[in-house]
Coordinates of C-alpha atoms in Angstrom, one line a residue:
M25 CA -56.5 -18.7 -100.7
K26 CA -56.1 -20.2 -104.1
V27 CA -59.3 -20.3 -106.2
V28 CA -59.3 -22.2 -109.6
E29 CA -61.8 -21.5 -112.3
K30 CA -62.9 -24.0 -114.9
Q31 CA -65.4 -23.3 -117.8
I32 CA -68.0 -25.9 -118.6
E33 CA -70.2 -25.7 -121.6
V34 CA -73.7 -27.1 -120.8
R35 CA -74.4 -30.1 -123.1
Y36 CA -77.9 -31.1 -124.1
A37 CA -77.4 -34.5 -122.4
E38 CA -76.9 -32.8 -119.1
T39 CA -80.3 -31.3 -119.1
D40 CA -83.7 -32.7 -118.0
Q41 CA -87.2 -32.5 -119.5
M42 CA -87.5 -29.0 -118.1
G43 CA -84.5 -27.9 -120.1
V44 CA -82.3 -27.2 -117.1
V45 CA -79.2 -28.9 -115.9
Y46 CA -80.1 -32.1 -114.1
H47 CA -79.0 -31.7 -110.4
A48 CA -76.6 -34.6 -110.3
N49 CA -74.5 -33.2 -113.1
Y50 CA -73.3 -30.4 -110.8
L51 CA -71.5 -33.1 -108.7
V52 CA -69.6 -34.1 -111.8
W53 CA -68.7 -30.5 -112.5
M54 CA -67.5 -30.2 -108.9
E55 CA -65.2 -33.2 -109.5
V56 CA -63.9 -31.5 -112.7
G57 CA -63.2 -28.3 -110.6
R58 CA -61.5 -30.3 -107.9
T59 CA -59.3 -32.2 -110.4
E60 CA -58.3 -28.9 -112.0
L61 CA -57.4 -27.4 -108.6
I62 CA -55.2 -30.5 -107.8
K63 CA -53.7 -30.3 -111.3
Q64 CA -52.8 -26.6 -110.8
L65 CA -51.2 -27.5 -107.5
G66 CA -49.0 -29.8 -109.5
F67 CA -50.5 -33.2 -108.7
H68 CA -52.8 -35.9 -110.1
Y69 CA -55.2 -38.3 -108.3
A70 CA -53.7 -41.0 -110.6
E71 CA -50.3 -40.6 -108.8
M72 CA -52.0 -41.3 -105.5
E73 CA -54.0 -44.2 -106.8
K74 CA -50.7 -45.9 -108.1
E75 CA -49.6 -45.9 -104.4
G76 CA -52.8 -47.8 -103.5
I77 CA -54.5 -44.7 -102.0
I78 CA -58.0 -43.5 -102.9
S79 CA -59.9 -40.4 -101.8
P80 CA -63.6 -41.1 -101.2
V81 CA -66.2 -38.4 -100.4
I82 CA -67.3 -38.6 -96.8
D83 CA -69.7 -35.6 -96.8
L84 CA -71.4 -33.5 -99.4
Q85 CA -73.4 -30.3 -99.2
V86 CA -75.0 -28.7 -102.3
S87 CA -77.3 -25.7 -102.5
Y88 CA -79.1 -24.9 -105.7
K89 CA -79.7 -21.2 -106.3
K90 CA -80.4 -20.7 -110.0
P91 CA -80.9 -23.1 -112.9
L92 CA -78.4 -23.4 -115.8
H93 CA -79.6 -24.3 -119.3
Y94 CA -78.3 -26.0 -122.5
G95 CA -75.9 -23.8 -124.5
E96 CA -74.8 -21.7 -121.5
T97 CA -71.3 -21.8 -120.1
A98 CA -70.9 -22.4 -116.4
T99 CA -67.9 -21.3 -114.4
V100 CA -66.8 -23.7 -111.6
R101 CA -64.8 -22.1 -108.9
T102 CA -63.0 -24.4 -106.5
W103 CA -60.8 -23.9 -103.5
I104 CA -59.6 -25.7 -100.3
D105 CA -62.1 -24.7 -97.7
A106 CA -60.5 -26.7 -94.8
Y107 CA -57.6 -29.1 -94.4
D108 CA -56.3 -30.7 -91.3
G109 CA -53.7 -33.2 -92.7
I110 CA -56.3 -36.0 -92.8
R111 CA -59.6 -34.5 -94.1
V112 CA -59.9 -32.1 -97.0
T113 CA -63.0 -30.0 -97.6
Y114 CA -63.3 -28.4 -101.0
G115 CA -65.5 -25.4 -101.6
Y116 CA -67.4 -24.8 -104.8
E117 CA -69.3 -22.1 -106.6
I118 CA -70.8 -22.7 -110.0
L119 CA -71.6 -19.4 -111.7
A120 CA -74.1 -18.7 -114.4
P121 CA -73.0 -16.8 -117.5
D122 CA -74.2 -13.5 -116.0
G123 CA -71.9 -14.1 -113.0
E124 CA -74.7 -15.0 -110.6
V125 CA -74.2 -18.0 -108.3
A126 CA -76.2 -21.0 -109.5
V127 CA -74.9 -23.6 -107.1
T128 CA -72.7 -23.6 -104.0
G129 CA -71.3 -26.7 -102.4
K130 CA -68.7 -28.4 -100.3
S131 CA -67.3 -31.9 -100.4
Q132 CA -65.2 -33.5 -97.7
H133 CA -62.7 -36.3 -98.5
V134 CA -60.3 -38.5 -96.7
C135 CA -57.5 -40.6 -98.2
V136 CA -57.6 -44.3 -97.5
K137 CA -55.7 -47.4 -98.3
R138 CA -57.6 -49.1 -101.2
E139 CA -57.4 -52.6 -99.7
T140 CA -58.5 -51.8 -96.1
F141 CA -60.3 -48.4 -96.5
R142 CA -58.3 -47.3 -93.4
P143 CA -57.5 -43.6 -93.4
I144 CA -54.0 -42.3 -93.9
V145 CA -52.3 -39.1 -92.7
I146 CA -51.7 -37.1 -95.9
R147 CA -48.8 -35.1 -94.4
K148 CA -47.0 -38.4 -93.7
Y149 CA -47.7 -40.3 -97.0
F150 CA -47.7 -37.3 -99.4
P151 CA -45.7 -34.5 -97.8
A152 CA -45.6 -32.5 -101.0
W153 CA -49.4 -32.6 -101.3
H154 CA -49.6 -31.6 -97.6
E155 CA -47.4 -28.5 -98.1
A156 CA -49.3 -27.5 -101.3
Y157 CA -52.6 -27.8 -99.5
E158 CA -51.4 -25.8 -96.5
R159 CA -50.3 -23.0 -98.8
A160 CA -53.4 -23.1 -101.0
K161 CA -55.9 -22.9 -98.1
R162 CA -54.5 -19.5 -96.9

């Protein structure tokens, strides 16, 4: 299984009045991790979007374990947790500087035609992505 790591420096604007990272910012970091994974597999979402295909989130699970604070560096670990040719589930761990898990999560996506929002079969429309996902999930 391919796991990609991306470092994120916690910015002041990402914290709340308690001085901890505001919960919704972890979702943004998951997107950063997911984009980095796709990039390291040799692809870009922009390529897909040029073809009129988008990839909405259809399910999201997040579990908060430990707060992160301004000035710390988080490590976002991302991998393909499940893939069936239509749906992709990405797994995430966001680590604190001490290596402890601060957040875990999963997001499930499908690829759909932008105009109709009808799902497509990835292996049919984007066979190179399909092959890369099959290899990466193992």
